[in-house]
CSV table of C-alpha atoms in Angstrom, one decimal:
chain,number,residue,atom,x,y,z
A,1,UNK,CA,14.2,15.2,26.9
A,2,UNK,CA,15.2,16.4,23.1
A,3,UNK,CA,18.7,15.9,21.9
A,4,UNK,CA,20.5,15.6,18.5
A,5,UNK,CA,21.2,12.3,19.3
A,6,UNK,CA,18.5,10.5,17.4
A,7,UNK,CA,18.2,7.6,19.6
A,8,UNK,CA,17.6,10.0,21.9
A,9,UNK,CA,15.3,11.9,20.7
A,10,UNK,CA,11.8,11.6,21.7
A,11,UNK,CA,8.4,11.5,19.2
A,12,UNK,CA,4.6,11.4,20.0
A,13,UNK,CA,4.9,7.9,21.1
A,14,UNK,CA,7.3,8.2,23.3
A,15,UNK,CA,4.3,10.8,24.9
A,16,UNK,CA,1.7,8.6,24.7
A,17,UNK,CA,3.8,6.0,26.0
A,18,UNK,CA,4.7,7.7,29.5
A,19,UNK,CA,1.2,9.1,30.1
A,20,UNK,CA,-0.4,5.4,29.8
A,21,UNK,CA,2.9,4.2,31.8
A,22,UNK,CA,1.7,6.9,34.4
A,23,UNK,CA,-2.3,6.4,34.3
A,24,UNK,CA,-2.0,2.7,34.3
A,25,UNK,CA,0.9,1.8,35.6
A,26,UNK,CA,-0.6,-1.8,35.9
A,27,UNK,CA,-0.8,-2.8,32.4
A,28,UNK,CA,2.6,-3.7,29.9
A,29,UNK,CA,2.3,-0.6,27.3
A,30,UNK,CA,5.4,-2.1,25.6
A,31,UNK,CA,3.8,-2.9,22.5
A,32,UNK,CA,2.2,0.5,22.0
A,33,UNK,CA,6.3,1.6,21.6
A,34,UNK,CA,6.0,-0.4,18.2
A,35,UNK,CA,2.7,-1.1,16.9
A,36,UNK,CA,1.6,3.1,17.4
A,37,UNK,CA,4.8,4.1,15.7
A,38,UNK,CA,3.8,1.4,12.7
A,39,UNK,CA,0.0,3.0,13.0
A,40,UNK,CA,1.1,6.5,12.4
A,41,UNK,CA,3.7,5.1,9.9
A,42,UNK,CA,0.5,3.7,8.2
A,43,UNK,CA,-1.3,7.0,7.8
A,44,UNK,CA,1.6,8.8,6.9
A,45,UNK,CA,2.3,6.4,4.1
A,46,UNK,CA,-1.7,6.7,3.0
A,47,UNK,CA,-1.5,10.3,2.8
A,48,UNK,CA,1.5,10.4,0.3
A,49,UNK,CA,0.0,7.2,-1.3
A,50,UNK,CA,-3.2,9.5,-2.2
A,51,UNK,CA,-1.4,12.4,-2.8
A,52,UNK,CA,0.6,10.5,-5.7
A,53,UNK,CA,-2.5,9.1,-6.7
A,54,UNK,CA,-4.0,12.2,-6.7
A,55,UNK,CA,-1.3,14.0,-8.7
A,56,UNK,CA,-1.9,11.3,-11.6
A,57,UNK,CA,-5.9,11.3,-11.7
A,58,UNK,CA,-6.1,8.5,-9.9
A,59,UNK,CA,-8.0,6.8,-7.0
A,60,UNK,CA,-6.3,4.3,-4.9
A,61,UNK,CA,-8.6,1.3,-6.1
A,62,UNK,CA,-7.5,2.3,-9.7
A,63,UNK,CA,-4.1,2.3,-9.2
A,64,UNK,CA,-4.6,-1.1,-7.5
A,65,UNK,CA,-6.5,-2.3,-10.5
A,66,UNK,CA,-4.2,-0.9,-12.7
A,67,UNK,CA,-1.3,-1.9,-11.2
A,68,UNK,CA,-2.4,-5.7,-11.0
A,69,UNK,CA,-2.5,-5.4,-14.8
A,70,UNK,CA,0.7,-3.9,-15.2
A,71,UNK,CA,2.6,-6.2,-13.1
A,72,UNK,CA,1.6,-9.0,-15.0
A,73,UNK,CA,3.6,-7.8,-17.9
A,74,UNK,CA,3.1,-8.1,-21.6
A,75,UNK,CA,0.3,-7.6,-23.2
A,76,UNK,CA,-1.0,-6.7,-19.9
A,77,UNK,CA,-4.7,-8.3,-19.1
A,78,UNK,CA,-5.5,-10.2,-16.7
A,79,UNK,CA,-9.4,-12.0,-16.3
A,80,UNK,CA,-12.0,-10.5,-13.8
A,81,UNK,CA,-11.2,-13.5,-11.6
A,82,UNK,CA,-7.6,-12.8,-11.8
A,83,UNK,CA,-8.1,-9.0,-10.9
A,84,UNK,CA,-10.7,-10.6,-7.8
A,85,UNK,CA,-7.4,-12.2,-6.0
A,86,UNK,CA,-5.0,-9.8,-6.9
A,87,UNK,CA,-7.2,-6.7,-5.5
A,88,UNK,CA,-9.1,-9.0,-2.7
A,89,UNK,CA,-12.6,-7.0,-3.7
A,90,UNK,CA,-16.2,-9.1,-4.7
A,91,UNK,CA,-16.8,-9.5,-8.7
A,92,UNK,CA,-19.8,-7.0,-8.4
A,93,UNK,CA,-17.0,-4.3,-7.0
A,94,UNK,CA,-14.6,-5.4,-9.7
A,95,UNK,CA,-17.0,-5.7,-12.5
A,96,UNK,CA,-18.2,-1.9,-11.1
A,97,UNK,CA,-14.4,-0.8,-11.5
A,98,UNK,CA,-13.7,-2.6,-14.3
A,99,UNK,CA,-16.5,-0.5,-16.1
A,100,UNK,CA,-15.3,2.7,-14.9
A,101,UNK,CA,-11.8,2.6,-15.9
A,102,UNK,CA,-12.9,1.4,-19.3
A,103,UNK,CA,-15.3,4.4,-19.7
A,104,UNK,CA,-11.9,6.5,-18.6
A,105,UNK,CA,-9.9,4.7,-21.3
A,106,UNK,CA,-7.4,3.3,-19.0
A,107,UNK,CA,-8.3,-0.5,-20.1
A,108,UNK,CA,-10.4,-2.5,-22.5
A,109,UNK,CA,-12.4,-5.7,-22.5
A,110,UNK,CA,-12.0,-8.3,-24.8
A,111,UNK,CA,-13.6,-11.7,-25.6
A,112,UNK,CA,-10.6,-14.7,-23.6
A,113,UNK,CA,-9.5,-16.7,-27.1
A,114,UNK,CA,-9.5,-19.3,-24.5
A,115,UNK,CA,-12.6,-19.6,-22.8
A,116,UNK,CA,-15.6,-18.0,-24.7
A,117,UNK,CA,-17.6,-17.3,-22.2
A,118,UNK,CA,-14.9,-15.3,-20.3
A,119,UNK,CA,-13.3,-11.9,-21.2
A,120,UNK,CA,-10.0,-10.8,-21.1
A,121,UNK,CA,-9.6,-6.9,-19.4
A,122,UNK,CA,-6.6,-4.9,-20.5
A,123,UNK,CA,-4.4,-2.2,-19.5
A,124,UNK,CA,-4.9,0.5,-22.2
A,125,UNK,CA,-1.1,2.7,-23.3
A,126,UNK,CA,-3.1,5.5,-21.5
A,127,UNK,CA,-3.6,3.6,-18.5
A,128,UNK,CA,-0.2,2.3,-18.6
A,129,UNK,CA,1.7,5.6,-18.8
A,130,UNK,CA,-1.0,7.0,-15.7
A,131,UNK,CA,-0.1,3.9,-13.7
A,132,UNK,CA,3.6,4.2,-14.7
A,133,UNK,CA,4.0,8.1,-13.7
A,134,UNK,CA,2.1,7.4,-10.8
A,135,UNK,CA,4.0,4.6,-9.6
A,136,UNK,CA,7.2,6.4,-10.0
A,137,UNK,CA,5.5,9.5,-8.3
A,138,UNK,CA,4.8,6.8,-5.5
A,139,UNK,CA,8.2,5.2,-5.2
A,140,UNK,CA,9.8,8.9,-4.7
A,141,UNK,CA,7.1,9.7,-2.0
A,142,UNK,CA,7.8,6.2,-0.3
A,143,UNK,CA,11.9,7.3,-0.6
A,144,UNK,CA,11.2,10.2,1.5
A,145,UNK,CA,9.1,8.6,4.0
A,146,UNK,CA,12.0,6.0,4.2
A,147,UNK,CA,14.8,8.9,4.2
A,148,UNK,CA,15.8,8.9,7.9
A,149,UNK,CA,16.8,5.4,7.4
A,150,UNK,CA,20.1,3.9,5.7
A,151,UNK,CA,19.6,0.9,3.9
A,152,UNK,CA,21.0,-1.7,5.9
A,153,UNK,CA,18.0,-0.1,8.6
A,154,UNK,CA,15.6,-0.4,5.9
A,155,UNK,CA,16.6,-4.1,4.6
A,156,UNK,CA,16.0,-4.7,8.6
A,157,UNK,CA,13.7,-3.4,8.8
A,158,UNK,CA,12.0,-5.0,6.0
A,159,UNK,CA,12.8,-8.2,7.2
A,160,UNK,CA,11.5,-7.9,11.1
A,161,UNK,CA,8.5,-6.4,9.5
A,162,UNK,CA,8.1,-9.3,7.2
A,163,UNK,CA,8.3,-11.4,10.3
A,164,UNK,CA,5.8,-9.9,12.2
A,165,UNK,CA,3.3,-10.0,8.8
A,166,UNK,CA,4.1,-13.9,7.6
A,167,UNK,CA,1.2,-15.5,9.9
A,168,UNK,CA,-1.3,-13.1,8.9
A,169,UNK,CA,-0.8,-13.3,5.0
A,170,UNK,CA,-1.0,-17.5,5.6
A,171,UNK,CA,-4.7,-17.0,7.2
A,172,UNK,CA,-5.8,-14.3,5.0
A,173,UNK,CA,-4.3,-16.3,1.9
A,174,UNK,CA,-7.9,-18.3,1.2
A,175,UNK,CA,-10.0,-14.3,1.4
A,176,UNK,CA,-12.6,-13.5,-1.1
């Protein structure tokens, strides 16, 4: 049942949807209508999210990394422990990745003024151009993903999605 109407028209959920609603008539399949189509979403959005990454030299724990340093704006650094919460990964990952983007050049350890046991780790002008293109590369990928909607359906999107996400940021606030 294909139309040009686009509420009409029908996608692989809608499939999956009636075959369950046929084989198990029993059970309330409602939520597959909404939580598949955000699943397939999901790995849509990866593969463009690597393939910007990709384009740029970049894996997508590097971008996180670098990104966390960018975002925290001028001079761009951040401590280990900072770059722990913002990328949610153990210190022995982040002390692994830390070392790797230095030997790429993208950032640069320094001794903290303000502690002297601690180091500072931060966002090389290579790094920040990579992270910068890629970013932008990103945004215009996440555009076209986004393209079938207008943006009052994207800002409400947005919103019911933020809804739905609230409760699980609270309990996953206190993560390693």
């Amino acid at each position: 049942m294909t139309s040009n109407d686009p509420d009409r028209r029908e996608d692989e959920v809608d499939h999956l949807v009636a075959s369950w609603r046929k084989e198990r008539p029993d059970l309330d399949v409602e939520p597959l209508q909404v939580l598949s189509r955000v699943s397939r979403l999901a790995r849509h959005l990866d593969r463009a999210r690597r393939a910007a990454f990709a384009e740029h030299g970049l894996e997508p724990w590097e971008f996180d990394v670098l990104t966390a340093l960018r975002r925290a704006g001028e001079p761009y650094e951040l401590s280990p422990g900072a770059l722990l919460r913002a990328t949610l990964v153990t210190s022995g990952t982040m002390t692994n990745r830390i070392d790797r983007l230095a030997a790429a050049g993208l950032v640069t350890r320094r001794p903290d003024p303000e502690d002297r046991r601690g180091v500072l780790v931060s966002l090389t002008e290579a790094g920040r151009k990579r992270v910068d293109d890629a970013f932008t590369d990103l945004l215009r990928r996440e555009r076209e993903l986004l393209s079938g909607l207008g943006q009052r359906e994207q800002q409400a999107l947005a919103g019911l999605l933020r809804t739905l996400l609230i409760p699980f940021d609270a309990t996953d606030s206190g993560a390693p």
